[in-house]
Short mmCIF file of C-alpha atoms (C1' of nucleotides) in Angstrom, two decimals:
data_model
loop_
_atom_site.label_atom_id
_atom_site.label_comp_id
_atom_site.label_asym_id
_atom_site.label_seq_id
_atom_site.Cartn_x
_atom_site.Cartn_y
_atom_site.Cartn_z
CA MET A 283 -0.12 -0.32 0.17
CA GLY A 284 1.60 3.48 -0.82
CA ARG A 285 1.54 6.85 0.52
CA SER A 286 -1.45 9.07 0.22
CA PRO A 287 -0.18 12.47 -1.36
CA CYS A 288 0.74 15.09 0.67
CA CYS A 289 -2.33 17.35 -1.27
CA GLU A 290 -4.14 17.03 -4.02
CA ARG A 291 -2.04 17.95 -6.72
CA ASP A 292 -4.93 18.55 -9.25
CA HIS A 293 -6.25 21.60 -7.10
CA THR A 294 -2.92 23.06 -5.80
CA ASN A 295 -1.07 26.03 -7.27
CA LYS A 296 2.93 25.36 -7.88
CA GLY A 297 5.64 27.47 -8.89
CA ALA A 298 6.41 30.80 -7.49
CA TRP A 299 4.27 32.36 -4.68
CA THR A 300 1.89 35.57 -5.48
CA LYS A 301 2.18 38.50 -3.56
CA GLU A 302 -1.78 38.02 -2.68
CA GLU A 303 -0.83 33.86 -1.26
CA ASP A 304 2.01 36.20 0.90
CA HIS A 305 -0.36 38.31 2.52
CA LYS A 306 -2.54 34.75 2.83
CA LEU A 307 -0.23 33.14 4.41
CA ILE A 308 1.08 35.73 6.84
CA SER A 309 -2.18 36.91 8.28
CA TYR A 310 -3.42 33.35 8.98
CA ILE A 311 0.09 32.53 10.60
CA LYS A 312 -0.53 36.05 12.28
CA SER A 313 -3.64 35.32 13.60
CA HIS A 314 -3.65 31.51 14.12
CA GLY A 315 -0.02 30.88 14.97
CA GLU A 316 2.27 28.21 12.70
CA GLY A 317 1.27 24.33 12.79
CA CYS A 318 -1.35 21.82 11.12
CA TRP A 319 0.34 22.56 7.49
CA ARG A 320 -1.56 20.39 5.85
CA SER A 321 -4.57 21.59 7.55
CA LEU A 322 -3.54 25.48 6.75
CA PRO A 323 -3.94 26.18 3.03
CA ALA A 324 -7.64 25.17 3.14
CA SER A 325 -8.00 27.43 6.24
CA ALA A 326 -6.17 30.47 4.79
CA GLY A 327 -7.77 29.96 1.48
CA LEU A 328 -4.55 29.38 -0.51
CA LEU A 329 -4.51 26.87 -3.07
CA ARG A 330 -1.30 25.20 -2.36
CA CYS A 331 -0.35 21.93 -0.51
CA GLY A 332 0.65 22.28 3.84
CA LYS A 333 4.38 21.52 2.60
CA SER A 334 4.66 24.46 0.44
CA CYS A 335 2.93 27.08 2.88
CA ARG A 336 5.48 25.63 5.51
CA LEU A 337 8.61 25.95 3.66
CA ARG A 338 7.03 29.55 2.36
CA TRP A 339 7.34 30.71 5.56
CA ILE A 340 10.20 29.20 7.09
CA ASN A 341 12.25 30.54 4.23
CA TYR A 342 11.25 33.39 3.00
CA LEU A 343 8.18 34.98 5.20
CA ARG A 344 9.14 34.77 8.58
CA PRO A 345 9.57 37.93 10.50
CA ASP A 346 12.74 36.99 12.14
CA LEU A 347 14.60 36.41 9.20
CA LYS A 348 17.54 38.18 8.43
CA ARG A 349 18.13 38.68 4.48
CA GLY A 350 21.02 40.00 3.00
CA ASN A 351 24.54 38.90 2.04
CA PHE A 352 26.46 36.91 4.71
CA THR A 353 29.21 38.77 6.21
CA LEU A 354 32.37 36.90 6.93
CA GLU A 355 32.05 36.36 10.33
CA GLU A 356 29.02 34.20 9.15
CA ASP A 357 30.84 32.68 6.12
CA ASP A 358 33.68 31.49 8.56
CA LEU A 359 31.56 29.82 10.93
CA ILE A 360 29.42 27.85 7.86
CA ILE A 361 32.59 26.53 7.17
CA LYS A 362 33.55 25.62 10.19
CA LEU A 363 30.29 23.70 11.35
CA HIS A 364 30.50 22.11 7.95
CA SER A 365 33.74 20.62 8.71
CA LEU A 366 31.88 19.49 11.89
CA LEU A 367 29.14 18.40 10.63
CA GLY A 368 29.29 17.63 7.12
CA ASN A 369 25.38 18.59 4.92
CA LYS A 370 23.21 19.36 8.04
CA TRP A 371 21.98 21.84 7.14
CA SER A 372 19.19 22.34 9.85
CA LEU A 373 22.38 21.89 12.28
CA ILE A 374 24.31 24.77 10.92
CA ALA A 375 21.39 27.25 10.95
CA THR A 376 20.68 26.92 14.31
CA ARG A 377 23.79 28.54 14.92
CA LEU A 378 23.38 31.22 12.79
CA PRO A 379 20.16 33.13 13.62
CA GLY A 380 18.44 34.35 11.24
CA ARG A 381 19.38 32.29 8.75
CA THR A 382 17.72 29.38 6.88
CA ASP A 383 19.05 25.71 6.19
CA ASN A 384 17.71 26.22 3.13
CA GLU A 385 19.52 29.76 2.60
CA ILE A 386 22.93 28.07 3.76
CA LYS A 387 22.91 25.24 1.89
CA ASN A 388 22.23 27.98 -1.36
CA TYR A 389 24.76 29.93 -0.40
CA TRP A 390 27.58 26.97 0.43
CA ASN A 391 26.82 25.47 -2.99
CA THR A 392 26.99 28.64 -5.01
CA HIS A 393 29.96 30.65 -2.93
CA VAL A 394 31.38 28.60 -0.40
CA LYS A 395 32.23 25.56 -2.25
CA ARG A 396 33.79 27.48 -5.26
CA LYS A 397 35.74 29.41 -2.76
CA LEU A 398 37.27 25.95 -0.63
CA LEU A 399 37.97 24.61 -4.13
CA ARG A 400 39.86 27.89 -5.06
CA ARG A 401 42.54 27.19 -1.78
CA GLY A 402 42.43 23.62 -2.71
CA ILE A 403 40.70 22.52 -0.13
CA ASP A 404 37.96 19.45 -1.25
CA PRO A 405 34.52 21.12 0.20
CA THR A 406 33.30 17.63 0.84
CA THR A 407 36.22 16.60 3.42
CA HIS A 408 37.63 19.52 4.14
CA ARG A 409 40.72 18.34 3.10
CA PRO A 410 43.49 19.88 0.97
CA ILE A 411 43.17 18.01 -2.74
CA LYS A 412 46.73 19.18 -3.62
CA ALA A 413 49.78 21.59 -3.11
CA ARG A 414 48.14 24.36 -1.45
CA ARG A 415 48.80 27.28 -3.39
CA GLU A 416 49.77 30.80 -1.55
CA THR A 417 47.13 33.50 -1.77
CA SER A 418 46.89 36.59 -0.31
CA GLU A 419 43.30 36.44 1.10
CA SER A 420 42.59 35.71 4.16
CA LYS A 421 46.29 33.76 4.79
CA GLU A 422 45.87 33.04 8.78
CA THR A 423 41.87 31.52 8.28
CA GLU A 424 43.43 29.38 5.38
CA ASP A 425 46.19 28.31 7.75
CA SER A 426 43.67 27.68 10.59
CA LEU A 427 41.40 25.36 8.08
CA VAL A 428 44.36 23.22 6.37
CA LYS A 429 46.02 22.79 9.73
CA VAL A 430 42.04 21.19 11.17
CA LEU A 431 40.94 19.57 8.11
CA SER A 432 44.05 17.89 7.60
CA PHE A 433 44.18 15.99 10.66
CA GLY A 434 42.57 13.08 9.10
CA SER A 435 45.79 12.76 6.35
CA ASP A 436 48.28 12.82 9.12
CA LEU A 437 45.58 9.59 10.96
CA GLU A 438 45.88 7.26 7.49
CA LYS A 439 49.37 7.58 8.34
CA GLU A 440 49.16 5.70 11.42
CA GLU A 441 46.72 2.40 10.71
CA SER A 442 47.20 1.52 14.16
CA PHE A 443 45.24 4.30 16.15
CA GLY A 444 42.87 3.09 17.88
CA GLU A 445 39.14 4.51 17.38
CA GLU A 446 39.10 6.19 20.92
CA ARG A 447 42.34 8.16 20.21
CA ARG A 448 41.40 9.20 17.05
CA CYS A 449 37.96 10.50 18.59
CA GLN A 450 40.27 12.42 20.78
CA LYS A 451 42.99 13.33 18.32
CA SER A 452 40.68 14.60 16.11
CA LEU A 453 38.15 16.64 18.64
CA THR A 454 41.51 17.85 20.35
CA CYS A 455 42.94 19.30 16.38
CA GLN A 456 39.62 20.96 15.50
CA LYS A 457 39.31 22.47 19.28
CA GLU A 458 42.74 23.88 18.94
CA SER A 459 42.42 25.30 15.51
CA LEU A 460 38.90 26.23 15.05
CA ASP A 461 39.30 27.68 18.41
CA LEU A 462 35.83 25.91 19.32
CA ASN A 463 35.08 25.00 22.86
CA LEU A 464 34.10 21.39 21.30
CA GLU A 465 33.45 19.44 25.09
CA LEU A 466 31.41 16.93 23.63
CA ARG A 467 31.30 14.21 21.69
CA ILE A 468 30.23 13.77 17.93
CA SER A 469 31.48 10.96 15.15
CA PRO A 470 33.47 11.61 13.50
CA PRO A 471 32.06 10.90 9.69
CA TRP A 472 34.66 8.12 9.65
CA GLN A 473 34.06 6.84 12.41
CA ALA A 474 33.46 3.00 12.14
CA TRP A 475 30.88 1.15 14.64
CA GLN A 476 33.24 -1.68 16.49
CA ASP A 477 30.29 -3.84 15.63
CA GLN A 478 26.64 -4.18 13.91
CA GLN A 479 25.52 -5.22 17.70
CA GLN A 480 26.23 -2.11 19.11
CA ARG A 481 24.92 -0.39 16.40
CA ASP A 482 21.89 -2.29 16.38
CA GLU A 483 21.68 -1.49 20.26
CA THR A 484 22.43 2.09 20.48
CA LYS A 485 19.79 2.90 17.65
CA LEU A 486 17.65 0.65 19.48
CA LEU A 487 17.93 3.14 22.46
CA PHE A 488 18.40 6.67 20.89
CA GLY A 489 16.44 5.66 17.21
CA ARG A 490 18.08 6.88 14.29
CA ARG A 491 17.38 11.06 14.03
CA LYS A 492 16.69 12.54 17.40
CA TYR A 493 13.40 15.24 17.07
CA LEU A 494 14.26 17.68 20.29
CA CYS A 495 12.41 20.39 21.25
CA SER A 496 13.69 23.75 21.74
CA ALA A 497 14.48 23.62 24.68
CA CYS A 498 16.73 20.66 24.13
CA ARG A 499 18.06 22.03 20.86
CA PHE A 500 19.65 25.21 22.59
CA GLY A 501 20.74 23.43 25.93
CA LEU A 502 18.34 25.63 27.94
CA GLY A 503 18.33 24.61 31.72
CA ASN A 504 18.97 20.76 32.67
CA GLY A 505 16.27 19.41 31.49
CA LYS A 506 13.57 21.32 33.04
CA GLU A 507 12.30 22.95 30.19
CA CYS A 508 12.56 19.62 28.52
CA SER A 509 8.92 18.96 26.37
CA CYS A 510 9.91 16.88 24.20
CA GLY A 511 11.13 13.92 26.53
CA ASN A 512 14.28 13.46 25.22
CA VAL A 513 15.75 14.57 28.69
CA LYS A 514 13.66 12.55 30.64
CA ARG A 515 13.33 9.40 28.61
CA GLN A 516 17.65 9.15 28.56
CA ILE A 517 18.02 8.90 31.97
CA GLU A 518 15.49 6.69 33.11
CA GLU A 519 16.71 4.36 30.29
CA SER A 520 20.23 5.13 31.35
CA SER A 521 19.65 3.68 35.10
CA SER A 522 18.41 0.25 33.28
CA SER A 523 21.07 0.04 30.50
CA SER A 524 24.65 -0.05 29.77
CA TYR A 525 25.23 3.52 29.65
CA SER A 526 26.06 5.48 32.36
CA SER A 527 23.61 8.18 33.26
CA SER A 528 26.84 11.00 33.12
CA ASP A 529 27.11 10.09 29.62
CA ILE A 530 23.62 10.21 28.50
CA SER A 531 23.07 13.48 30.22
CA SER A 532 26.02 15.04 29.24
CA SER A 533 25.45 14.15 25.98
CA VAL A 534 21.63 15.73 25.73
CA VAL A 535 22.28 19.04 27.30
CA GLY A 536 25.23 21.43 29.15
CA TYR A 537 27.81 21.63 26.07
CA ASP A 538 28.65 25.20 25.32
CA PHE A 539 30.01 25.27 21.80
CA LEU A 540 30.62 28.24 19.75
CA GLY A 541 29.67 30.31 22.95
CA LEU A 542 26.55 29.13 22.57
CA ASN A 543 25.09 26.38 25.13
CA THR A 544 23.87 23.39 22.88
CA SER A 545 22.19 20.44 22.18
CA VAL A 546 23.63 16.96 20.85
CA PHE A 547 23.47 16.35 17.62
CA ASP A 548 23.24 12.66 17.46
CA PHE A 549 23.92 9.71 20.32
CA THR A 550 25.86 7.54 18.04
CA SER A 551 29.20 7.94 19.46
CA LEU A 552 27.86 7.93 23.26
CA GLU A 553 30.77 6.35 25.07
CA MET A 554 30.18 2.27 25.92
CA ASN A 555 30.51 1.06 29.13
"C1'" DA B 117 22.08 44.78 -29.16
"C1'" DA B 118 20.86 39.98 -29.15
"C1'" DG B 119 21.22 35.72 -27.46
"C1'" DG B 120 23.84 32.20 -25.73
"C1'" DA B 121 26.40 30.36 -21.03
"C1'" DT B 122 26.11 30.81 -16.61
"C1'" DC B 123 24.80 31.85 -11.71
"C1'" DT B 124 21.34 31.95 -8.10
"C1'" DC B 125 18.23 30.90 -5.05
"C1'" DA B 126 13.29 29.58 -4.44
"C1'" DA B 127 10.83 25.93 -4.63
"C1'" DC B 128 9.67 20.98 -5.00
"C1'" DC B 129 10.31 15.81 -4.38
"C1'" DG B 130 11.46 11.89 -2.01
"C1'" DC B 131 12.61 9.80 2.27
"C1'" DA B 132 13.04 9.22 7.14
"C1'" DC B 133 11.54 9.88 12.11
"C1'" DG B 134 7.87 10.27 15.52
"C1'" DG B 135 3.75 9.60 17.47
"C1'" DA B 136 -1.01 7.98 16.95
"C1'" DC B 137 -4.02 4.57 16.39
"C1'" DG C 29 3.95 -5.07 15.48
"C1'" DG C 30 1.62 -2.97 11.30
"C1'" DT C 31 0.32 1.37 8.70
"C1'" DC C 32 -0.89 5.99 8.49
"C1'" DC C 33 -0.12 10.80 9.41
"C1'" DG C 34 2.11 15.23 10.25
"C1'" DT C 35 6.58 17.06 9.99
"C1'" DG C 36 11.01 17.53 8.80
"C1'" DC C 37 15.52 17.34 6.27
"C1'" DG C 38 18.75 17.24 2.45
"C1'" DG C 39 19.16 16.46 -2.88
"C1'" DT C 40 17.37 18.61 -6.98
"C1'" DT C 41 15.17 21.29 -10.27
"C1'" DG C 42 14.03 25.31 -13.30
"C1'" DA C 43 13.23 30.13 -13.69
"C1'" DG C 44 15.01 34.66 -13.45
"C1'" DA C 45 18.71 37.47 -13.63
"C1'" DT C 46 23.07 38.48 -14.75
"C1'" DC C 47 27.38 37.68 -17.61
"C1'" DC C 48 29.99 37.35 -21.65
"C1'" DT C 49 30.81 37.20 -26.58
#
DNA sequence: AAGGATCTCAACCGCACGGAC
DNA sequence: GGTCCGTGCGGTTGAGATCCT
């Protein structure tokens, strides 16, 4: 049995939004708030599907959006975050107030990627793709980037490196070079699972994708403000699992990342007892 | 000025997830 | 445990803008 379509495609508009549609959407959300996107179009008198309305609101109409060019600071931050998080645009967007994941993704694909390539850095791996050319622009930043992003090459030479030591080395290196406070446990993209059982157990415990409430996302409080139940659930579960509660709670909230308290991105690299 | 090439970015699409039933 | 629904995410597309010859 197939999934039902998100909307009746025959009866919905597609393509660019008109001013009239924008106005309808804005005034509806102003008076009723966000949420229930599926039923919103009918209620707001729009011939659009709910997903389209949500996208238009989040990426374009939201009042707190910062329009205009990216600053050098934002540029730098995007590169740093991408080197740590990869194409997790929504996570990156949470660190750039007023910017949307779509905006950052587009900016990355059209500007930053090219910029890194010009510097001889692979935008996917953030490692040098050839002998670095000397350029006059932003030498300091470039040096810092090359230093942090080349840690992988060093590691490749050290095949006997244990997984734990590799993690420690990469995080220490990133931390020092990027001037970031990274007292957190995240998996480098290349981290291998020790075995299938470990992967399955972790998946079973935490699920594959984490949806966190605002409190968890921004690390507010120590779980008191948590409305998604992640904090409570994990602490409860920790008592009956092989994970220590300190491992879990420290992965949930309380880190200071880029000067902001932050939530965990992924639990897949929790220390195993 | 014309028109082809390239770039930009809003919007779409398919899929994955959590929750409800 | 299975299915459906609502939502969110990341990759891709394509129309309009801009650049180049």
